[in-house]
Amino acid sequence: MTTTSSSARVGNAFRTVPPRSFLITLGMAVALLVAAGFTLTTGDFAVPVGDVVTAVVGQAPPAAEFVVNTLRLPRLLVAILAGAGLGVAGAVMQSLSRNPLGSPDMIGFSMGAATGGIAAILLTASGTVGTSIGAVVGGFVTALVILLLVGRHGLNGYRLVLVGVGISTVLMAVNGYLLTRAILGDAQRAIAWQVGNLSGRNWEHVTLLAIAVAVLVPLVLAFNRRMSMLELGDDTATALGVGVLATRLVPLLASIGLVAAAISMAGPIPFVALAGPHLARRLTRHPGPNVLPAAMMGALLTVASDFAAQHALPVQLPVGIVTSVIGGVYLVALLIVQRRSRRA
Amino acid sequence: MRKRLAGLLLVVVLLLVTVALSIAVGSRFIPLGDVLDALGGSGDPDDVLTVREMRIPRTVLGIVAGAALGLSGALMQSLTRNPLADPGIFGINLGAAAGVVLAITIFGITAPAGYVWFAFLGSVLAMLVVYGASAGRAGTNPARLALAGIAVQFALAGVVQALQLSDRGALDQMRFWVVGSLANRETDTLWSLAPFFVGGILLSLVLARSLNALALGDDTARALGAGVGTTRVLVLVAVTVLCGAATAACGPLAFVGLMVPHIVRSFTGPDQRWVLPFSMLLAPVVLLGADVLGRVLARPSELQVGIVMDVIGGIVFIAIVRARRVVHL
């Protein structure tokens, strides 16, 4: 009976969305809207909700329009897009490696992209585009090195994570070295970028990120169903008519692109790609990569963290510091809970 | 026994050679003859200043901090039965760092003798969290240890950065400390921390026999008359004192404690009465060697020893992970 119902699901893509996942995703979308509302209205210059709406449409008082359209809206959109991209990438990598820790932060990919970006900033004194190219190259090279070191059968074990930790350490030292060799202005720019920072984002950042997300996320979504089948094992997936190699390669390349795009526009914001898909899967209780819920959760985490970074303390902090603290505590809590449940 | 004695001789010779190199070689080139003159106090005043006021204190600090870190690495690996245990991976260094930054920013304490207590407090808290998250019945799981360590480091690094950003004066004070370096530390620092180093080293060496008993399992250890709980607590005290003092003096230095005991065990075997003293002697060789390398590689400026150690240590870490089926240990 189960085979007939699952093959019926294969036939109709829309019926594969279970009601619980749908409701959870909808709930997160509402939460995201509320968080966006807070972000756009709150600050040194408070803007009432009505003015925010008219500012976006185009006929608000000039001051409100400047604050919303030039300062707060691009920052918010970069947070949403980068968070969603990181969430999707984390979901894909965790699903393909069959490893809940196989996110880009843990396997050293983010650190490699950071090294590439810093090298581009410091060595070629390049702008946004140069930084992006540096981040993409750095990320790809690191991913390749890690895959070579881990070997074919190490993907779904702890070895992947441990090698990633080792590589991250080496790269962190390289970043530190690059920073000590740079002139002060460049170094400050690189440091601000390195911690994951959303201040001063403009529409150029939004456009570049939006293009990357608009191209790559649908590509990943198209493979959503096939990735869920791959989680059942390569043989089962092949028997169900799934091309194993393409199902690995295409989403993986797309998610590497998403991470690189997010990192080059917002800096390496830690833990969003790890925790986003994790939390989304816990909420939907649905197997498979859960691409859309993960995207929504990633965006929500990033927007909420950026709001906290701006308003929780007397000083404004980069968003990366907030996600770093929250994510670290989350991971420790996760390990302790896991240990308890395994003992019982 | 003969292998161990030969090893001991080798390590002592290596230590003497690295100490000599650390005094003779630097980012500023001084001919060997002039170095010897400067040691005696004669010769070019600039050389005398460089050798006697900078290189010798730096070398002494390297010996003491290296010994402390090597010992604590060996103690931790023995206590947790975990090949990946290291003050850096355990988050102890960043715990101490967070304590020091807190002391400077919130309480305005700027003397090392004052903030060392905060370093101790921070390292104890970090260590307890990581140990707690990774410990099971048969020691700690290597993968969980590394993960918990990374998580705690992320959280603490965020706190440290936030505190630094909120207080520019503190940032200026912390800038030189937080990289992990043996250079330009004041001699007073060393003197004020000396009691902690001496106490920690003596305590560790006394614990060797109990650790041997503990390695046989809790029940056997009890039957042999070793206090299991007492030994664990004392080891944690020794590790805290040694790492806290080393971190307060040099800033966070990772991986010395990871790799040295591995090298040592390869020719002493698991007997802690040999592993501990050997680690104490070999770790300064590694630390001073990395420091000299950093001075030579980046001439005419220099590379902080923390950066050199991270590169070497990260590679060794990967080698250990790949060489063993770490997860099943």
XYZ file of C-alpha atoms in Angstrom:
673
model
C 0.000 0.000 0.000
C 2.750 2.420 0.870
C 4.403 1.995 -2.519
C 1.228 2.867 -4.383
C 0.625 5.950 -2.295
C 4.237 7.123 -2.717
C 4.171 6.537 -6.471
C 0.917 8.470 -6.573
C 2.770 11.297 -4.812
C 5.530 11.146 -7.386
C 2.858 11.713 -9.997
C 1.583 14.907 -8.450
C 4.154 17.354 -7.131
C 1.587 19.456 -5.306
C 0.213 16.587 -3.326
C 3.693 15.862 -1.915
C 3.419 18.897 0.363
C 1.992 17.538 3.611
C -0.442 19.834 5.435
C 1.779 20.169 8.495
C 4.766 21.408 6.453
C 2.493 23.806 4.617
C 1.081 25.273 7.836
C 4.530 25.549 9.441
C 5.929 27.320 6.389
C 2.956 29.657 6.337
C 3.418 30.396 10.038
C 7.097 31.199 9.496
C 6.168 33.502 6.607
C 3.817 35.412 8.906
C 6.514 35.619 11.592
C 8.941 36.892 8.968
C 6.475 39.607 7.936
C 6.076 40.698 11.559
C 9.865 40.762 12.064
C 10.231 42.751 8.850
C 7.643 45.216 10.115
C 9.565 45.708 13.358
C 12.836 46.136 11.448
C 11.429 48.772 9.115
C 9.628 50.808 11.809
C 12.140 50.682 14.696
C 15.331 52.689 15.045
C 16.722 56.101 15.941
C 14.124 57.501 13.599
C 10.808 55.742 14.211
C 8.608 55.376 11.152
C 4.912 54.561 11.634
C 3.605 51.501 9.807
C 1.475 53.603 7.471
C 4.491 55.606 6.338
C 6.488 52.416 5.735
C 3.799 51.156 3.384
C 3.529 54.433 1.499
C 7.336 54.759 1.384
C 7.627 51.411 -0.355
C 4.889 52.405 -2.773
C 6.514 55.811 -3.236
C 4.653 58.779 -1.706
C 5.768 59.069 1.928
C 7.280 62.129 3.669
C 10.871 62.533 2.325
C 12.543 61.705 5.643
C 10.563 58.501 6.086
C 11.141 57.568 2.475
C 14.915 58.034 2.850
C 15.101 56.032 6.062
C 12.978 53.188 4.728
C 14.025 52.971 1.082
C 17.726 53.819 1.383
C 18.696 52.555 4.834
C 16.379 49.891 6.178
C 14.756 48.144 3.236
C 17.947 47.081 1.397
C 19.426 45.817 4.654
C 16.257 43.856 5.407
C 16.112 42.373 1.918
C 19.778 41.314 2.034
C 19.090 39.669 5.415
C 16.073 37.798 4.011
C 17.804 36.692 0.798
C 21.110 35.732 2.418
C 19.320 33.899 5.232
C 17.100 32.017 2.798
C 20.092 31.107 0.617
C 22.056 29.822 3.620
C 19.041 27.858 4.838
C 18.563 26.163 1.468
C 22.268 25.390 1.123
C 22.375 23.894 4.610
C 19.296 21.776 3.890
C 20.834 20.413 0.675
C 24.214 19.647 2.224
C 22.697 18.007 5.299
C 20.418 15.908 3.122
C 23.094 14.812 0.650
C 25.700 13.980 3.302
C 22.995 12.306 5.425
C 24.680 14.141 8.253
C 22.826 16.697 10.383
C 26.143 18.499 10.900
C 27.117 18.562 7.222
C 26.384 22.259 6.865
C 28.721 24.708 5.144
C 29.903 26.179 8.483
C 30.983 22.857 9.897
C 32.775 21.536 6.831
C 34.990 24.570 6.445
C 33.311 25.797 3.299
C 32.243 29.115 4.843
C 35.734 29.674 6.173
C 37.197 29.015 2.717
C 34.818 31.513 1.154
C 35.803 34.005 3.854
C 39.493 33.478 3.108
C 38.852 34.015 -0.600
C 36.872 37.168 0.087
C 39.474 38.593 2.468
C 42.249 37.792 0.018
C 40.306 39.595 -2.719
C 39.731 42.638 -0.485
C 43.322 42.832 0.715
C 45.387 41.693 -2.251
C 43.449 43.164 -5.161
C 41.635 45.999 -3.324
C 38.526 45.046 -5.273
C 34.890 45.978 -4.676
C 31.741 43.919 -4.269
C 32.124 41.872 -7.448
C 35.802 41.069 -6.783
C 34.949 39.990 -3.244
C 32.231 37.688 -4.589
C 34.568 36.073 -7.081
C 37.167 35.605 -4.338
C 34.546 34.038 -2.056
C 33.319 31.651 -4.761
C 36.846 30.534 -5.671
C 37.876 30.195 -2.012
C 34.773 28.164 -1.213
C 35.169 25.811 -4.179
C 38.865 25.151 -3.537
C 38.200 24.441 0.143
C 35.296 22.120 -0.657
C 37.488 20.229 -3.116
C 40.351 19.855 -0.625
C 37.981 18.607 2.072
C 36.345 16.079 -0.253
C 39.771 14.774 -1.270
C 40.867 14.472 2.361
C 37.672 12.812 3.519
C 37.490 10.259 0.745
C 34.456 8.657 -0.842
C 33.025 6.924 2.170
C 33.624 9.579 4.791
C 30.800 11.875 3.738
C 28.175 10.709 6.184
C 30.303 10.296 9.277
C 31.957 12.495 11.831
C 35.182 12.466 9.849
C 33.741 15.060 7.457
C 33.080 17.420 10.346
C 36.414 16.793 12.041
C 38.422 17.375 8.867
C 36.331 20.509 8.326
C 37.247 21.702 11.803
C 40.937 21.151 11.066
C 40.767 22.973 7.741
C 38.834 25.835 9.343
C 41.603 26.255 11.898
C 44.277 26.486 9.235
C 42.195 28.945 7.211
C 41.475 31.034 10.300
C 45.217 31.385 10.806
C 45.635 32.340 7.140
C 42.945 35.010 7.578
C 44.733 36.296 10.661
C 48.003 36.416 8.732
C 46.423 38.292 5.806
C 44.966 40.817 8.237
C 48.289 41.492 9.939
C 49.917 42.197 6.565
C 47.302 44.629 5.311
C 47.200 48.401 5.619
C 44.811 49.585 8.312
C 41.885 50.748 6.142
C 41.723 47.530 4.142
C 42.106 45.476 7.310
C 39.187 47.264 8.943
C 37.032 46.675 5.891
C 37.994 42.989 5.823
C 37.362 42.552 9.568
C 33.926 44.168 9.289
C 33.118 41.818 6.410
C 34.642 38.763 8.085
C 32.279 38.696 11.092
C 29.116 38.765 8.978
C 27.801 42.264 8.700
C 24.653 43.759 7.217
C 25.141 47.461 7.866
C 25.353 49.780 4.874
C 23.901 47.350 2.341
C 22.509 49.039 -0.778
C 20.355 48.066 -3.732
C 23.364 46.722 -5.653
C 23.779 44.032 -2.982
C 20.051 43.288 -3.092
C 20.011 42.919 -6.884
C 23.024 40.602 -7.091
C 21.720 38.389 -4.278
C 18.195 38.360 -5.677
C 19.473 37.128 -9.046
C 21.447 34.318 -7.398
C 18.485 33.269 -5.227
C 15.971 33.522 -8.090
C 18.080 31.251 -10.309
C 19.440 28.747 -7.802
C 16.572 28.149 -5.351
C 14.083 26.964 -8.040
C 16.848 24.715 -9.353
C 17.203 23.128 -5.909
C 13.417 22.919 -5.518
C 13.206 20.983 -8.772
C 15.405 18.332 -7.166
C 13.594 18.354 -3.803
C 11.676 15.139 -4.381
C 14.637 13.272 -5.868
C 16.821 14.272 -2.901
C 14.245 12.838 -0.473
C 14.435 9.545 -2.350
C 18.228 9.636 -2.262
C 18.010 9.797 1.528
C 16.595 6.249 1.376
C 19.918 5.054 -0.044
C 21.502 5.054 -3.478
C 20.122 1.628 -4.481
C 16.547 2.413 -3.528
C 16.757 5.738 -5.320
C 18.097 4.101 -8.482
C 15.302 1.516 -8.325
C 12.805 4.379 -8.117
C 14.270 5.832 -11.289
C 16.341 8.659 -9.777
C 19.629 9.609 -11.454
C 21.976 9.469 -8.466
C 24.885 11.451 -9.876
C 22.813 14.371 -11.174
C 20.785 14.458 -7.956
C 24.009 14.832 -5.994
C 25.824 17.198 -8.284
C 23.263 19.781 -9.380
C 21.843 20.674 -5.934
C 25.349 20.601 -4.423
C 26.714 23.047 -6.997
C 23.631 25.228 -6.621
C 23.987 25.338 -2.861
C 27.686 26.143 -3.102
C 26.651 29.034 -5.336
C 24.042 30.148 -2.790
C 26.522 30.089 0.100
C 29.090 32.001 -1.914
C 26.506 34.603 -2.945
C 25.237 35.035 0.613
C 28.736 35.234 2.061
C 30.012 37.691 -0.501
C 27.099 40.082 0.108
C 26.695 39.697 3.866
C 29.893 38.055 5.070
C 30.001 34.595 6.660
C 27.027 34.677 9.066
C 27.677 31.610 11.231
C 25.201 28.840 12.116
C 22.232 29.974 9.989
C 22.935 27.195 7.491
C 23.342 24.687 10.339
C 20.433 25.646 12.566
C 17.909 26.779 9.925
C 17.300 23.385 8.263
C 17.628 21.627 11.637
C 14.891 23.679 13.260
C 12.733 23.515 10.124
C 12.940 19.712 10.066
C 12.044 19.501 13.750
C 8.984 21.665 13.175
C 7.686 19.969 10.034
C 8.645 16.460 11.250
C 8.925 15.579 7.582
C 11.813 13.605 6.022
C 13.721 14.967 3.057
C 15.599 18.230 2.680
C 12.585 20.477 3.458
C 13.920 23.157 1.139
C 11.206 25.803 1.497
C 10.764 25.553 5.279
C 14.564 25.701 5.630
C 14.695 28.819 3.451
C 11.982 30.457 5.518
C 13.643 29.535 8.803
C 17.029 30.779 7.577
C 15.531 34.124 6.593
C 13.652 34.387 9.886
C 16.774 33.609 11.965
C 18.871 36.142 10.058
C 16.296 38.945 10.217
C 15.631 38.357 13.931
C 19.376 38.189 14.711
C 20.021 41.381 12.772
C 17.206 43.103 14.680
C 18.750 41.963 17.969
C 22.191 43.055 16.753
C 20.879 46.555 16.127
C 18.665 47.068 19.145
C 19.387 44.594 21.961
C 22.527 46.274 23.326
C 23.519 49.932 23.666
C 26.077 49.413 20.877
C 25.225 48.195 17.391
C 26.849 44.849 16.652
C 27.450 42.986 13.400
C 24.810 40.298 12.915
C 27.483 37.567 12.732
C 28.381 38.079 16.393
C 24.775 37.508 17.453
C 24.313 34.352 15.361
C 27.722 33.137 16.568
C 26.711 33.354 20.235
C 23.180 31.992 19.736
C 24.387 29.239 17.382
C 27.177 28.151 19.727
C 24.775 27.850 22.645
C 22.278 26.028 20.400
C 24.864 23.463 19.321
C 26.016 22.789 22.891
C 22.397 22.383 23.991
C 21.811 20.010 21.081
C 24.799 17.852 22.091
C 23.665 17.704 25.719
C 20.084 16.803 24.763
C 21.341 14.117 22.368
C 23.514 12.612 25.085
C 20.622 12.509 27.536
C 18.291 10.820 25.056
C 20.912 8.264 24.086
C 21.471 7.310 27.713
C 17.806 6.855 28.463
C 63.855 1.604 29.304
C 66.875 2.181 27.088
C 64.572 3.643 24.412
C 63.124 6.055 26.955
C 66.518 7.174 28.230
C 67.744 7.735 24.681
C 64.556 9.689 24.034
C 65.128 11.757 27.138
C 68.636 12.618 26.007
C 67.337 13.548 22.553
C 64.589 15.785 23.949
C 67.003 17.589 26.273
C 69.431 18.193 23.396
C 66.564 19.459 21.212
C 65.448 21.791 23.985
C 68.949 23.236 24.338
C 69.209 23.713 20.562
C 65.831 25.504 20.308
C 66.687 27.733 23.259
C 69.970 28.638 21.568
C 68.159 29.292 18.271
C 65.534 31.395 19.999
C 68.277 33.602 21.447
C 70.467 33.684 18.347
C 67.924 33.983 15.527
C 65.398 36.745 15.113
C 63.641 38.984 12.649
C 66.572 41.387 13.132
C 69.744 39.660 11.999
C 72.626 39.735 14.473
C 75.839 37.759 13.732
C 76.480 34.931 16.165
C 79.656 36.508 17.589
C 77.789 39.693 18.375
C 75.031 37.688 20.063
C 77.622 36.091 22.355
C 79.136 39.508 23.107
C 75.688 40.898 23.814
C 74.960 38.005 26.182
C 78.047 38.986 28.177
C 76.895 42.606 28.185
C 79.551 44.006 25.875
C 79.204 44.971 22.219
C 76.715 47.151 20.373
C 74.129 48.589 22.849
C 71.316 47.879 20.359
C 72.291 44.210 20.210
C 72.570 44.020 23.999
C 69.069 45.456 24.289
C 67.623 43.077 21.708
C 69.246 39.974 23.159
C 69.041 40.635 26.870
C 65.789 42.585 27.139
C 63.768 40.994 24.355
C 64.978 37.585 23.243
C 65.853 36.132 26.643
C 62.554 37.012 28.378
C 60.723 35.801 25.273
C 62.586 32.500 25.369
C 61.945 32.021 29.090
C 58.253 32.701 28.540
C 58.254 30.180 25.690
C 59.789 27.512 27.917
C 57.370 28.084 30.793
C 54.207 28.483 28.709
C 55.169 25.559 26.485
C 55.754 23.310 29.490
C 52.390 24.325 30.950
C 50.490 23.721 27.712
C 52.225 20.388 26.996
C 51.509 19.132 30.501
C 47.877 20.172 30.398
C 47.400 18.514 27.002
C 48.815 15.248 28.344
C 46.692 15.492 31.494
C 43.523 16.120 29.511
C 44.100 13.318 27.024
C 44.718 10.927 29.879
C 41.717 12.065 31.927
C 39.239 12.060 29.041
C 40.799 9.053 27.235
C 40.416 11.176 24.136
C 43.150 11.657 21.523
C 41.764 15.049 20.483
C 41.815 16.670 23.931
C 43.690 19.959 23.904
C 43.297 23.252 25.789
C 42.356 24.971 22.525
C 39.787 22.395 21.440
C 38.376 22.309 24.957
C 37.576 26.015 24.678
C 39.752 26.688 27.738
C 41.855 29.298 25.963
C 38.874 31.261 24.742
C 37.207 30.876 28.144
C 40.277 32.461 29.678
C 40.268 35.083 26.930
C 36.627 35.932 27.606
C 37.421 36.201 31.322
C 40.307 38.567 30.650
C 38.293 40.753 28.262
C 35.492 40.875 30.826
C 37.939 41.901 33.570
C 39.335 44.693 31.392
C 36.064 46.045 29.989
C 33.693 45.686 32.932
C 35.983 45.884 35.947
C 38.822 47.942 34.497
C 41.509 45.528 35.742
C 44.644 45.883 33.633
C 47.376 44.037 35.598
C 47.956 40.373 34.668
C 48.121 39.416 38.367
C 44.598 40.823 38.666
C 42.980 39.421 35.555
C 44.569 35.970 35.838
C 41.771 35.070 38.289
C 39.201 35.928 35.650
C 41.156 33.800 33.194
C 40.917 30.876 35.641
C 37.198 31.384 36.128
C 36.541 31.590 32.374
C 38.605 28.501 31.605
C 36.919 26.439 34.341
C 33.457 27.339 33.060
C 34.320 26.607 29.416
C 35.990 23.328 30.375
C 33.021 22.155 32.449
C 30.563 22.898 29.626
C 32.627 21.086 26.977
C 33.473 18.169 29.280
C 29.831 17.894 30.306
C 28.582 17.911 26.729
C 31.063 15.282 25.523
C 31.541 12.907 28.459
C 30.070 9.431 28.491
C 30.715 6.329 30.551
C 33.962 5.333 28.867
C 35.626 8.719 28.619
C 34.666 11.368 26.109
C 33.662 10.839 22.492
C 36.262 12.556 20.255
C 33.793 13.838 17.692
C 31.424 15.232 20.316
C 34.372 16.789 22.132
C 35.517 18.590 18.992
C 31.982 19.716 18.230
C 31.259 20.962 21.736
C 34.621 22.730 21.738
C 33.887 24.443 18.437
C 30.433 25.466 19.629
C 31.761 26.954 22.860
C 34.513 28.727 20.921
C 31.989 30.297 18.550
C 29.853 31.495 21.452
C 32.811 32.861 23.428
C 34.441 34.466 20.389
C 31.159 36.294 19.784
C 31.104 37.517 23.389
C 34.747 38.622 23.204
C 34.169 40.508 19.945
C 31.013 42.147 21.277
C 32.835 43.347 24.407
C 35.758 44.609 22.341
C 33.484 46.487 19.975
C 31.596 48.093 22.860
C 34.767 49.479 24.443
C 37.468 50.967 22.239
C 39.961 51.305 25.090
C 39.680 47.590 25.803
C 40.127 46.807 22.112
C 43.394 48.676 22.146
C 44.596 46.791 25.234
C 43.439 43.444 23.948
C 44.704 43.750 20.393
C 48.200 42.512 21.164
C 47.166 39.932 23.691
C 44.461 38.155 21.747
C 46.602 36.971 18.811
C 48.691 34.612 20.890
C 52.308 35.691 20.916
C 55.463 35.464 22.991
C 56.757 38.880 21.925
C 56.753 42.079 23.968
C 55.373 40.550 27.132
C 56.550 42.317 30.265
C 58.942 40.550 32.609
C 56.676 41.509 35.517
C 53.935 39.366 33.986
C 56.152 36.334 34.149
C 57.108 36.957 37.768
C 53.541 37.538 38.898
C 52.405 34.321 37.198
C 55.408 32.215 38.294
C 53.720 30.774 41.427
C 50.856 29.435 39.299
C 53.207 27.809 36.799
C 55.305 26.178 39.538
C 52.260 25.001 41.503
C 50.534 23.604 38.422
C 53.622 21.747 37.217
C 54.308 20.184 40.631
C 50.673 19.118 41.036
C 50.638 17.507 37.575
C 53.798 15.485 38.191
C 52.439 14.241 41.525
C 49.252 13.063 39.777
C 51.042 10.747 37.313
C 50.676 7.602 39.425
C 46.966 8.135 40.097
C 46.347 8.746 36.387
C 48.011 5.423 35.592
C 45.622 3.731 38.005
C 42.673 5.599 36.512
C 43.579 4.356 33.039
C 42.784 0.804 34.177
C 39.168 1.736 34.777
C 37.387 3.231 37.783
C 36.874 -0.031 39.663
C 40.448 -1.233 39.294
C 41.670 2.223 40.274
C 39.628 2.090 43.452
C 40.943 -1.369 44.216
C 44.471 -0.011 43.813
C 43.658 2.649 46.375
C 43.472 5.683 44.101
C 40.730 8.194 44.880
C 38.924 8.386 41.564
C 36.881 11.512 42.241
C 39.753 13.284 43.988
C 42.111 12.538 41.101
C 39.658 13.903 38.537
C 39.119 17.113 40.483
C 42.859 17.599 41.041
C 43.568 17.056 37.331
C 40.976 19.668 36.436
C 42.548 22.059 38.951
C 46.022 21.490 37.499
C 44.787 21.952 33.929
C 42.954 25.150 34.846
C 45.925 26.664 36.639
C 48.384 25.764 33.877
C 46.215 26.835 30.942
C 44.898 29.928 32.677
C 48.397 31.128 33.530
C 49.766 30.329 30.055
C 46.839 32.095 28.380
C 47.070 35.109 30.675
C 50.765 35.369 29.781
C 50.744 34.693 26.016
C 47.155 34.878 24.848
C 45.341 31.871 23.401
C 47.719 29.240 21.946
C 46.093 26.098 20.565
C 47.415 22.691 19.497
C 50.672 22.554 21.517
C 48.856 20.381 24.028
C 47.315 18.319 21.239
C 50.358 17.203 19.321
C 53.103 16.937 21.925
C 51.614 14.063 23.966
C 50.977 12.160 20.709
C 54.651 12.399 19.756
C 55.733 11.531 23.299
C 53.522 8.450 23.638
C 54.958 7.026 20.443
C 58.221 6.287 22.211
C 57.360 6.234 25.925
C 54.180 4.168 25.786
C 51.167 5.037 27.939
C 52.924 5.269 31.351
C 52.054 8.748 32.677
C 55.180 8.857 34.840
C 57.072 9.160 31.555
C 54.478 10.895 29.389
C 54.054 13.902 31.684
C 57.721 14.886 32.157
C 58.480 14.211 28.470
C 55.559 16.388 27.378
C 56.792 19.099 29.713
C 60.208 19.065 28.035
C 59.119 18.583 24.415
C 56.326 21.190 24.328
C 58.720 24.142 24.773
C 60.726 22.762 21.832
C 57.621 22.863 19.633
C 56.460 26.270 20.859
C 59.884 27.931 20.629
C 60.490 26.256 17.272
C 57.235 27.704 15.926
C 58.148 31.095 17.373
C 61.588 31.083 15.708
C 59.978 29.943 12.447
C 57.536 32.863 12.640
C 60.412 35.301 13.126
C 62.369 33.919 10.175
C 59.519 33.320 7.681
C 58.105 36.826 7.642
C 61.322 38.841 7.767
C 61.736 41.784 8.271
C 58.556 41.691 10.364
C 57.369 38.565 12.166
C 54.517 36.093 12.248
C 52.838 35.617 15.638
C 53.474 32.181 17.121
C 49.700 31.715 17.511
C 49.285 31.834 13.732
C 52.173 29.428 13.080
C 50.817 27.001 15.692
C 47.317 27.101 14.194
C 48.581 26.172 10.723
C 50.833 23.356 11.961
C 48.276 22.213 14.522
C 45.372 22.163 12.076
C 47.339 19.906 9.743
C 48.366 17.581 12.596
C 44.743 17.503 13.761
C 43.597 16.343 10.314
C 46.362 13.735 10.237
C 45.249 12.347 13.622
C 41.615 12.273 12.509
C 42.513 10.482 9.294
C 45.002 8.067 10.783
C 42.722 6.591 13.416
C 39.135 5.563 13.483
C 38.717 8.329 15.989
C 35.001 7.867 16.410
C 35.385 4.312 17.604
C 38.074 4.940 20.174
